[in-house]
Short mmCIF file of C-alpha atoms in Angstrom, two decimals:
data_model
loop_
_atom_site.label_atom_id
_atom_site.label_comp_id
_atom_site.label_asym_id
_atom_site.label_seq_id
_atom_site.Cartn_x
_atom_site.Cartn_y
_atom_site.Cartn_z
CA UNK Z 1 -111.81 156.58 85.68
CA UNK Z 2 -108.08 156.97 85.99
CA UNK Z 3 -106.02 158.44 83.32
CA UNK Z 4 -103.77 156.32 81.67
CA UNK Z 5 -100.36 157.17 81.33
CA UNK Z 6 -98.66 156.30 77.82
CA UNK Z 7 -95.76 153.93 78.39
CA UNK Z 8 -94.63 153.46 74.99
CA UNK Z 9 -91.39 153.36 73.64
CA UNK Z 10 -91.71 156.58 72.16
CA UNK Z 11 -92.58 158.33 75.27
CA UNK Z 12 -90.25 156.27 77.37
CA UNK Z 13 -87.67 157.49 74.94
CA UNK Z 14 -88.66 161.16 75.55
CA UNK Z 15 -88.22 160.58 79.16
CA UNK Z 16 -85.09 159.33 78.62
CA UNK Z 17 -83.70 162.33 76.50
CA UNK Z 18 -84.85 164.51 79.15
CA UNK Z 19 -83.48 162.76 82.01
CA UNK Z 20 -80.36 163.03 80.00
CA UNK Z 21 -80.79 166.45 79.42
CA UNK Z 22 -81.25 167.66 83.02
CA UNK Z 23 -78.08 165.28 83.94
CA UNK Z 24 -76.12 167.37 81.69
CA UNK Z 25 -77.87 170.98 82.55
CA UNK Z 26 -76.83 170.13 86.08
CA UNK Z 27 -73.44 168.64 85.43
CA UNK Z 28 -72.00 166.17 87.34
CA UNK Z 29 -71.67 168.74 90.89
CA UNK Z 30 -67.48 168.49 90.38
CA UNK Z 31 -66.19 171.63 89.43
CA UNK Z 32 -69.14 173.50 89.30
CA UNK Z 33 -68.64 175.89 91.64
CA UNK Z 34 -69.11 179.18 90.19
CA UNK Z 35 -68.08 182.83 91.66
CA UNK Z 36 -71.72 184.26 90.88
CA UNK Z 37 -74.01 184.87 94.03
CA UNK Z 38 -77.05 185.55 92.36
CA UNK Z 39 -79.77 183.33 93.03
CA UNK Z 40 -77.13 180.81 94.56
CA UNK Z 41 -77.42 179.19 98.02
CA UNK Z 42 -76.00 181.48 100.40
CA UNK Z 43 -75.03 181.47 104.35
CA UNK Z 44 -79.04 182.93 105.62
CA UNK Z 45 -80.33 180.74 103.32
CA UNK Z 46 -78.70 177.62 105.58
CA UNK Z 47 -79.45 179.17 108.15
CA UNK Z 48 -82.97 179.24 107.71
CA UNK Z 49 -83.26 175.73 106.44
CA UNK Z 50 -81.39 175.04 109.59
CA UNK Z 51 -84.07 176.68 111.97
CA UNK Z 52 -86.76 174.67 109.71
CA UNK Z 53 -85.10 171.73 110.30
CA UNK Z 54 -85.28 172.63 114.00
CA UNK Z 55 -89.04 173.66 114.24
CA UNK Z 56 -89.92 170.97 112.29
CA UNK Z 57 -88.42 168.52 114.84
CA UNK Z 58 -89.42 169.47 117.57
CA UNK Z 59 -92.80 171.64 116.88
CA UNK Z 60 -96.36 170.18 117.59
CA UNK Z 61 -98.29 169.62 114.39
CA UNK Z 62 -100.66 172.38 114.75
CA UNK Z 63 -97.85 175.02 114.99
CA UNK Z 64 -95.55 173.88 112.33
CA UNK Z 65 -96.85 175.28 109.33
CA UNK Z 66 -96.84 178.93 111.36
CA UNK Z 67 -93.56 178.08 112.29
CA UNK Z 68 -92.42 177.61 108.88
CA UNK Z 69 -93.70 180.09 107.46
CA UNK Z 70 -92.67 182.76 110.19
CA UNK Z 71 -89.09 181.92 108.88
CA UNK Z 72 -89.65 181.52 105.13
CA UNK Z 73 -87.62 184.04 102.81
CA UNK Z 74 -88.66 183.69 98.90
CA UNK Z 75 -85.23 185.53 98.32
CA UNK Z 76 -82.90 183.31 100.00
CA UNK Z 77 -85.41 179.95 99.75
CA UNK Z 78 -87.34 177.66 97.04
CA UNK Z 79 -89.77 175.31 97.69
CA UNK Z 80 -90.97 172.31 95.25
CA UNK Z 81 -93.01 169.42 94.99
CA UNK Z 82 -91.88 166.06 93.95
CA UNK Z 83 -93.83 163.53 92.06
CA UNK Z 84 -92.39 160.29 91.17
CA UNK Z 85 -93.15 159.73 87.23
CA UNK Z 86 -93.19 156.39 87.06
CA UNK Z 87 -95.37 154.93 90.11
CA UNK Z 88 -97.20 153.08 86.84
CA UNK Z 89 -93.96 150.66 87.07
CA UNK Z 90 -93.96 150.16 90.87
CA UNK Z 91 -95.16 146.59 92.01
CA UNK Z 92 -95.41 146.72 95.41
CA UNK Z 93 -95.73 148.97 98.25
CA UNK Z 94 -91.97 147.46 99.68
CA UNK Z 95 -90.09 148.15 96.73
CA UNK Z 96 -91.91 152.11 96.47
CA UNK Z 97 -91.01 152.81 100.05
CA UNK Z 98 -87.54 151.25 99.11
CA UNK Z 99 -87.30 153.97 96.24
CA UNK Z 100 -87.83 156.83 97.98
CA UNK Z 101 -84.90 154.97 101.15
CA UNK Z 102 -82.65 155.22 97.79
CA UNK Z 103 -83.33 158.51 97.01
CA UNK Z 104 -82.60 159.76 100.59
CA UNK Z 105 -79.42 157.82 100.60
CA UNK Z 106 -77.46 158.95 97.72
CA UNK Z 107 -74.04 159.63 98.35
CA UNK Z 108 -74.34 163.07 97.45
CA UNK Z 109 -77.12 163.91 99.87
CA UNK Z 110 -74.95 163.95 102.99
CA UNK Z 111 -72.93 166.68 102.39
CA UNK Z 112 -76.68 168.86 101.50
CA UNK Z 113 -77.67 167.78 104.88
CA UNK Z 114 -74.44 169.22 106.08
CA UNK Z 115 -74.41 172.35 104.40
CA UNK Z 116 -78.58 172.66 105.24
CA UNK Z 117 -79.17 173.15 101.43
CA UNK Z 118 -82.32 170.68 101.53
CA UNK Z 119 -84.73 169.09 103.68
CA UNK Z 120 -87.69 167.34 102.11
CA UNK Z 121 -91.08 165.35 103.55
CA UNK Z 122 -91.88 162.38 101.35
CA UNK Z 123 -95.23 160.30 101.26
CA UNK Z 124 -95.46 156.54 99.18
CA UNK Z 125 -99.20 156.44 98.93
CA UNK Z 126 -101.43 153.73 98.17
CA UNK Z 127 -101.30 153.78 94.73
CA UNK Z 128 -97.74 153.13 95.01
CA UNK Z 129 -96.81 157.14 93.81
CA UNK Z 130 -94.38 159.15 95.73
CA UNK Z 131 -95.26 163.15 96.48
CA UNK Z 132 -93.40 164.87 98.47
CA UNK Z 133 -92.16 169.09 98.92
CA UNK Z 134 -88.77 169.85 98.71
CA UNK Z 135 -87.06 173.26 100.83
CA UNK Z 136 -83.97 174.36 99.59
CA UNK Z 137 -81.53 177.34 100.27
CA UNK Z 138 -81.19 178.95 97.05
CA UNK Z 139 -83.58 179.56 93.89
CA UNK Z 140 -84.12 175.55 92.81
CA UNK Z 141 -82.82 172.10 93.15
CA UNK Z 142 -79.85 172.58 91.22
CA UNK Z 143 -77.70 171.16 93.69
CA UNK Z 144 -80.03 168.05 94.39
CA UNK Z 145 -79.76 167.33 90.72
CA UNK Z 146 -75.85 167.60 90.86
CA UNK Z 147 -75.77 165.57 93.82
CA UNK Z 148 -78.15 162.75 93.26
CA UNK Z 149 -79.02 161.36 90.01
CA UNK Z 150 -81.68 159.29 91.15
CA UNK Z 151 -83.96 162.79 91.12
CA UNK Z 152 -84.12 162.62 87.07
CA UNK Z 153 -86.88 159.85 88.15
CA UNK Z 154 -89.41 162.97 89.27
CA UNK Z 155 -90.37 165.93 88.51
CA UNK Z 156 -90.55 168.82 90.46
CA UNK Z 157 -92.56 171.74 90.13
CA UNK Z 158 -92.17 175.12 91.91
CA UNK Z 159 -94.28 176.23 94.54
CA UNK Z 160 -94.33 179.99 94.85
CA UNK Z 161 -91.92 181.75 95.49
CA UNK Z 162 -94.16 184.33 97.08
CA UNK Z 163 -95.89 183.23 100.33
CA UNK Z 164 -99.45 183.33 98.91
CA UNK Z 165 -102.47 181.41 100.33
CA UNK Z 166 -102.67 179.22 97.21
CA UNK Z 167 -98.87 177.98 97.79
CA UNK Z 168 -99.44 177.97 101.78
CA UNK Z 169 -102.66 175.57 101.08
CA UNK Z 170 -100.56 173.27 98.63
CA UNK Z 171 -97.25 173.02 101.25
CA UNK Z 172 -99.54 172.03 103.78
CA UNK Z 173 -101.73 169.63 102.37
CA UNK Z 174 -98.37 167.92 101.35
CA UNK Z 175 -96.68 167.93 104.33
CA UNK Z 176 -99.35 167.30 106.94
CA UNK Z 177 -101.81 165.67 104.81
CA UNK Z 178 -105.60 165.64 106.40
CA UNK Z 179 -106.57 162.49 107.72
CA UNK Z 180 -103.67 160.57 106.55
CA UNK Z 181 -104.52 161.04 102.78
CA UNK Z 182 -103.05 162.98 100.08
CA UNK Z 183 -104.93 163.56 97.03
CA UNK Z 184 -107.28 161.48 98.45
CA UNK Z 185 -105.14 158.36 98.26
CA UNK Z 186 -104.02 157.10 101.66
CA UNK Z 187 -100.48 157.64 102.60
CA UNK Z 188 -98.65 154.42 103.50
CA UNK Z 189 -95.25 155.79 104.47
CA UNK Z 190 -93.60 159.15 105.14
CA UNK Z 191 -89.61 159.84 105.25
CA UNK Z 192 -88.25 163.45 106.31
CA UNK Z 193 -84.98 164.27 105.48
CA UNK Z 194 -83.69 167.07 107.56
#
């Protein structure tokens, strides 16, 4: 039997005051440019999103996890799942796949696609959730935050940052989910962002 998920107003107002919170952690992205490196997004770091994004593209699906994982640096690179946290809410398979198109079209997310800070697979399954792994150049998803605000609507969760065969299992079974299911749920609709 399926867990159900407490939608009261108590725990909706939780939500809230954490959305809120991790709005204001990240700021707005204007004027937050800071002179520290450390753990920042860096030059190799786009540049290795940038040859993911390549691979990816172009690479048969038997070769792309080797691929990706040939040019994966836990220094210069995070990687995090998604899960949408209120799929509960979601009425109908149109409007989910419609939430995830809004997501991916945020103002701010052209100028990450740009830079090659991010690149992301997405899946609306048939439960009407929404899992997807995120790649970004730097240490987390700061700059997603800062650029969309539509994000304070999942949660992510970090997978790694070393390369182990746990992490390796859960990437893959994300992004090229086994006989189009994931979490044994079948996937309706995927959208790449790269």
């Amino acid at each position: 039997m399926a867990e159900k998920l407490d939608t009261s107003p108590e725990e909706e107002a939780i939500k809230d005051e954490a959305r809120e919170f991790m709005t204001g952690l990240v700021g707005s992205g204007a004027g937050d440019q800071t002179n520290d490196s450390a753990g920042a997004p860096t030059a190799d770091g786009a540049d290795i999103i940038k040859a993911w994004k390549s691979k990816y593209s172009a690479a048969p699906e038997d070769t792309t996890m080797e691929d990706f994982w040939s040019l994966y640096d836990p220094y210069l690179t995070s990687i995090w799942k998604m899960v949408y946290d209120e799929a509960d809410s979601n009425e109908n398979l149109k409007e989910t796949i419609g939430f995830v198109e809004d997501l991916l079209a945020q103002p701010g997310m052209t100028q990450l696609k740009k830079d090659h800070d991010c690149c992301c697979v997405v899946h609306t399954l048939e439960n009407l959730g929404i899992e997807g792994v995120w790649f970004f150049n730097g240490p987390d998803p700061s700059k997603l935050f800062a650029a969309n605000e539509d994000t304070s609507w999942y949660t992510f969760t970090q997978l790694g940052p070393e390369a182990i065969d746990p992490v390796k299992a859960a990437v893959a079974k994300i992004m090229m989910p086994i006989e189009g299911k994931l979490n044994g749920k079948v996937v309706k609709d995927t959208k790449v962002f790269c």
